[in-house]
Amino acid sequence: MEEPRHRVRALHTEDTITVYQAYPPEIAGPAVRTGRFPAAWKRDRMTWVKPSFLWMMYRCGWGSKAGQETVLAVEISRDGFAWALRNACLSHYVQGLHTDQDDWKRQLRQAPTRVQWDPERDLRLAPLPYRSLQLGLSGEAAARYADEWIVGIKDVTPLAQQVHTLVRSGELARATELLPTERPYPLSEDVLAPLRA
């Protein structure tokens, strides 16, 4: 079955959805130990979360980029994720979706969450013809994420390294077996429609 251009695919349960981020060890280590981000985590900066494991691998170079050496799987409540989407604005202007550029800019300034759709990635991190969601959380959204939505934080850097090793040796079937099971995430049309790029 052909993938729609815009769909959220994620590891999820009845109550939670897993998103990925990558941090230096001084932030990631305490976060994994305590299940909360430490004081060094900047609440006043926009933080981007990604439900796609492979898109995170593309972004952090399988955990090889400076400042992104530790890949975290952050399990958050579905209620929190829904709040983030309901309070989001697209990160770029779309004619027909926004009244005009000024209307979009006003929405962007006011929204605590930004949505960006980037090409999903395959195991070799090449772009696919459909899109993967990124959520930028700032202000109230970042505070809710850090203080209310997090259910658990795991260090999945060893998994990233294991998958990468298999990909480099051409063992794509074995690499695929290790990937998190990302299924279509149920979203109503009224939530998704204003966020399609």
mmCIF file of C-alpha atoms in Angstrom, residues 11-196:
data_model
loop_
_atom_site.group_PDB
_atom_site.id
_atom_site.type_symbol
_atom_site.label_atom_id
_atom_site.label_comp_id
_atom_site.label_asym_id
_atom_site.label_seq_id
_atom_site.Cartn_x
_atom_site.Cartn_y
_atom_site.Cartn_z
ATOM 1 C CA LEU A 11 6.238 3.457 18.113
ATOM 2 C CA HIS A 12 3.140 3.833 20.263
ATOM 3 C CA THR A 13 0.958 2.143 22.827
ATOM 4 C CA GLU A 14 -2.597 2.808 23.947
ATOM 5 C CA ASP A 15 -1.343 5.616 26.205
ATOM 6 C CA THR A 16 2.050 6.753 24.880
ATOM 7 C CA ILE A 17 4.039 7.680 21.793
ATOM 8 C CA THR A 18 7.839 7.508 21.521
ATOM 9 C CA VAL A 19 9.812 10.422 20.111
ATOM 10 C CA TYR A 20 13.566 10.713 19.606
ATOM 11 C CA GLN A 21 16.160 13.325 20.462
ATOM 12 C CA ALA A 22 19.969 13.319 20.589
ATOM 13 C CA TYR A 23 22.044 15.096 23.224
ATOM 14 C CA PRO A 24 25.567 15.261 24.632
ATOM 15 C CA PRO A 25 26.240 12.852 27.534
ATOM 16 C CA GLU A 26 26.033 15.588 30.190
ATOM 17 C CA ILE A 27 22.340 16.077 29.374
ATOM 18 C CA ALA A 28 21.431 12.562 28.229
ATOM 19 C CA GLY A 29 23.036 10.703 31.159
ATOM 20 C CA PRO A 30 21.079 12.437 33.938
ATOM 21 C CA ALA A 31 17.902 12.335 31.823
ATOM 22 C CA VAL A 32 18.128 8.544 31.500
ATOM 23 C CA ARG A 33 18.963 8.076 35.197
ATOM 24 C CA THR A 34 16.151 10.261 36.531
ATOM 25 C CA GLY A 35 13.564 10.158 33.767
ATOM 26 C CA ARG A 36 13.675 13.967 33.596
ATOM 27 C CA PHE A 37 15.873 16.477 31.810
ATOM 28 C CA PRO A 38 18.511 18.072 34.070
ATOM 29 C CA ALA A 39 18.887 21.775 34.830
ATOM 30 C CA ALA A 40 21.425 22.046 31.976
ATOM 31 C CA TRP A 41 18.580 21.343 29.530
ATOM 32 C CA LYS A 42 17.567 24.757 28.174
ATOM 33 C CA ARG A 43 13.853 25.346 28.696
ATOM 34 C CA ASP A 44 13.992 28.684 26.874
ATOM 35 C CA ARG A 45 15.149 27.102 23.591
ATOM 36 C CA MET A 46 12.987 25.338 21.055
ATOM 37 C CA THR A 47 13.448 21.580 21.342
ATOM 38 C CA TRP A 48 12.648 19.337 18.370
ATOM 39 C CA VAL A 49 11.231 15.843 18.804
ATOM 40 C CA LYS A 50 10.903 13.242 16.062
ATOM 41 C CA PRO A 51 8.695 10.120 16.068
ATOM 42 C CA SER A 52 10.848 8.588 13.297
ATOM 43 C CA PHE A 53 13.887 6.624 14.478
ATOM 44 C CA LEU A 54 15.533 6.700 11.036
ATOM 45 C CA TRP A 55 14.952 10.426 10.634
ATOM 46 C CA MET A 56 16.696 10.886 13.986
ATOM 47 C CA MET A 57 19.570 8.734 12.695
ATOM 48 C CA TYR A 58 19.808 10.993 9.650
ATOM 49 C CA ARG A 59 19.823 14.100 11.857
ATOM 50 C CA CYS A 60 22.425 12.874 14.359
ATOM 51 C CA GLY A 61 24.535 10.727 12.002
ATOM 52 C CA TRP A 62 23.793 7.554 13.984
ATOM 53 C CA GLY A 63 24.955 9.374 17.134
ATOM 54 C CA SER A 64 28.266 10.498 15.625
ATOM 55 C CA LYS A 65 27.696 14.258 15.478
ATOM 56 C CA ALA A 66 29.151 16.509 18.156
ATOM 57 C CA GLY A 67 26.578 17.316 20.815
ATOM 58 C CA GLN A 68 24.325 14.508 19.574
ATOM 59 C CA GLU A 69 26.305 11.487 20.734
ATOM 60 C CA THR A 70 23.524 9.987 22.855
ATOM 61 C CA VAL A 71 20.238 9.059 21.205
ATOM 62 C CA LEU A 72 17.238 9.115 23.509
ATOM 63 C CA ALA A 73 13.861 7.441 23.069
ATOM 64 C CA VAL A 74 11.460 9.628 25.038
ATOM 65 C CA GLU A 75 8.099 8.050 25.759
ATOM 66 C CA ILE A 76 5.440 10.731 26.220
ATOM 67 C CA SER A 77 1.719 10.669 26.882
ATOM 68 C CA ARG A 78 -0.612 10.620 23.917
ATOM 69 C CA ASP A 79 -2.573 13.417 25.604
ATOM 70 C CA GLY A 80 0.548 15.571 25.573
ATOM 71 C CA PHE A 81 1.261 14.764 21.926
ATOM 72 C CA ALA A 82 -2.341 15.655 21.030
ATOM 73 C CA TRP A 83 -2.005 18.977 22.891
ATOM 74 C CA ALA A 84 1.195 19.747 20.969
ATOM 75 C CA LEU A 85 -0.499 19.120 17.618
ATOM 76 C CA ARG A 86 -3.655 21.067 18.510
ATOM 77 C CA ASN A 87 -1.500 24.072 19.458
ATOM 78 C CA ALA A 88 0.865 23.865 16.486
ATOM 79 C CA CYS A 89 1.574 26.023 13.485
ATOM 80 C CA LEU A 90 3.384 24.942 10.337
ATOM 81 C CA SER A 91 6.989 26.130 10.262
ATOM 82 C CA HIS A 92 6.482 27.614 6.785
ATOM 83 C CA TYR A 93 3.780 29.504 4.901
ATOM 84 C CA VAL A 94 1.394 27.524 2.698
ATOM 85 C CA GLN A 95 -0.823 29.442 0.289
ATOM 86 C CA GLY A 96 -4.449 28.401 0.681
ATOM 87 C CA LEU A 97 -3.871 27.011 4.156
ATOM 88 C CA HIS A 98 -3.041 30.400 5.686
ATOM 89 C CA THR A 99 -5.020 33.557 4.863
ATOM 90 C CA ASP A 100 -1.797 35.384 3.962
ATOM 91 C CA GLN A 101 1.854 35.671 5.035
ATOM 92 C CA ASP A 102 1.002 38.057 7.882
ATOM 93 C CA ASP A 103 -1.635 35.669 9.228
ATOM 94 C CA TRP A 104 0.886 32.797 9.166
ATOM 95 C CA LYS A 105 3.562 34.926 10.885
ATOM 96 C CA ARG A 106 1.096 35.897 13.614
ATOM 97 C CA GLN A 107 0.140 32.239 14.155
ATOM 98 C CA LEU A 108 3.810 31.245 14.226
ATOM 99 C CA ARG A 109 4.622 33.847 16.905
ATOM 100 C CA GLN A 110 1.721 32.742 19.106
ATOM 101 C CA ALA A 111 1.967 28.954 18.708
ATOM 102 C CA PRO A 112 4.038 27.073 21.306
ATOM 103 C CA THR A 113 4.528 24.205 18.835
ATOM 104 C CA ARG A 114 5.843 24.112 15.270
ATOM 105 C CA VAL A 115 5.284 21.335 12.770
ATOM 106 C CA GLN A 116 7.758 20.534 10.039
ATOM 107 C CA TRP A 117 7.488 17.700 7.498
ATOM 108 C CA ASP A 118 10.773 16.341 6.181
ATOM 109 C CA PRO A 119 11.436 13.427 3.833
ATOM 110 C CA GLU A 120 11.336 10.127 5.714
ATOM 111 C CA ARG A 121 14.581 8.126 5.444
ATOM 112 C CA ASP A 122 15.434 4.554 4.555
ATOM 113 C CA LEU A 123 18.120 2.439 6.238
ATOM 114 C CA ARG A 124 20.842 4.079 4.160
ATOM 115 C CA LEU A 125 19.351 7.438 5.222
ATOM 116 C CA ALA A 126 18.343 8.270 1.654
ATOM 117 C CA PRO A 127 15.146 10.344 1.332
ATOM 118 C CA LEU A 128 11.835 8.597 0.682
ATOM 119 C CA PRO A 129 8.933 10.137 -1.289
ATOM 120 C CA TYR A 130 6.786 10.665 1.805
ATOM 121 C CA ARG A 131 7.216 12.871 4.841
ATOM 122 C CA SER A 132 8.081 12.452 8.504
ATOM 123 C CA LEU A 133 6.827 14.748 11.271
ATOM 124 C CA GLN A 134 9.039 16.910 13.434
ATOM 125 C CA LEU A 135 7.630 18.875 16.351
ATOM 126 C CA GLY A 136 9.347 21.984 17.655
ATOM 127 C CA LEU A 137 8.381 22.700 21.257
ATOM 128 C CA SER A 138 8.903 26.110 22.849
ATOM 129 C CA GLY A 139 7.544 28.087 25.768
ATOM 130 C CA GLU A 140 4.542 26.370 27.336
ATOM 131 C CA ALA A 141 4.950 23.291 25.101
ATOM 132 C CA ALA A 142 8.591 22.762 26.161
ATOM 133 C CA ALA A 143 7.635 23.136 29.828
ATOM 134 C CA ARG A 144 4.741 20.678 29.509
ATOM 135 C CA TYR A 145 6.993 18.230 27.649
ATOM 136 C CA ALA A 146 9.661 18.340 30.345
ATOM 137 C CA ASP A 147 7.375 18.432 33.381
ATOM 138 C CA GLU A 148 4.156 16.624 32.452
ATOM 139 C CA TRP A 149 4.296 14.475 29.324
ATOM 140 C CA ILE A 150 7.384 12.307 29.844
ATOM 141 C CA VAL A 151 6.635 8.745 30.908
ATOM 142 C CA GLY A 152 10.168 7.374 30.434
ATOM 143 C CA ILE A 153 13.542 8.053 28.794
ATOM 144 C CA LYS A 154 15.819 5.348 27.363
ATOM 145 C CA ASP A 155 19.298 5.519 25.886
ATOM 146 C CA VAL A 156 18.993 3.832 22.482
ATOM 147 C CA THR A 157 22.514 4.708 21.308
ATOM 148 C CA PRO A 158 23.600 1.023 21.436
ATOM 149 C CA LEU A 159 20.650 0.147 19.184
ATOM 150 C CA ALA A 160 21.596 2.950 16.766
ATOM 151 C CA GLN A 161 25.186 1.675 16.628
ATOM 152 C CA GLN A 162 24.092 -1.936 16.130
ATOM 153 C CA VAL A 163 21.727 -1.027 13.282
ATOM 154 C CA HIS A 164 24.373 1.187 11.688
ATOM 155 C CA THR A 165 26.970 -1.611 11.820
ATOM 156 C CA LEU A 166 24.552 -3.978 10.058
ATOM 157 C CA VAL A 167 23.716 -1.360 7.418
ATOM 158 C CA ARG A 168 27.411 -0.742 6.706
ATOM 159 C CA SER A 169 27.996 -4.469 6.270
ATOM 160 C CA GLY A 170 25.030 -4.735 3.879
ATOM 161 C CA GLU A 171 22.869 -6.798 6.260
ATOM 162 C CA LEU A 172 19.734 -4.744 5.656
ATOM 163 C CA ALA A 173 17.248 -7.482 6.538
ATOM 164 C CA ARG A 174 18.851 -7.973 9.964
ATOM 165 C CA ALA A 175 19.042 -4.202 10.458
ATOM 166 C CA THR A 176 15.331 -3.882 9.629
ATOM 167 C CA GLU A 177 14.445 -6.506 12.239
ATOM 168 C CA LEU A 178 16.029 -4.334 14.948
ATOM 169 C CA LEU A 179 14.183 -1.133 14.081
ATOM 170 C CA PRO A 180 11.444 0.112 16.408
ATOM 171 C CA THR A 181 8.004 -0.912 15.123
ATOM 172 C CA GLU A 182 6.643 2.383 13.822
ATOM 173 C CA ARG A 183 2.982 2.031 12.869
ATOM 174 C CA PRO A 184 0.618 4.702 11.533
ATOM 175 C CA TYR A 185 -0.424 6.875 14.461
ATOM 176 C CA PRO A 186 -4.169 7.549 14.639
ATOM 177 C CA LEU A 187 -4.927 11.229 14.081
ATOM 178 C CA SER A 188 -8.265 12.730 13.183
ATOM 179 C CA GLU A 189 -8.550 14.720 9.972
ATOM 180 C CA ASP A 190 -9.417 17.917 11.869
ATOM 181 C CA VAL A 191 -6.050 17.730 13.673
ATOM 182 C CA LEU A 192 -3.977 16.837 10.598
ATOM 183 C CA ALA A 193 -5.635 19.050 7.955
ATOM 184 C CA PRO A 194 -4.272 22.407 9.187
ATOM 185 C CA LEU A 195 -0.765 20.914 9.548
ATOM 186 C CA ARG A 196 -0.215 19.497 6.076
#
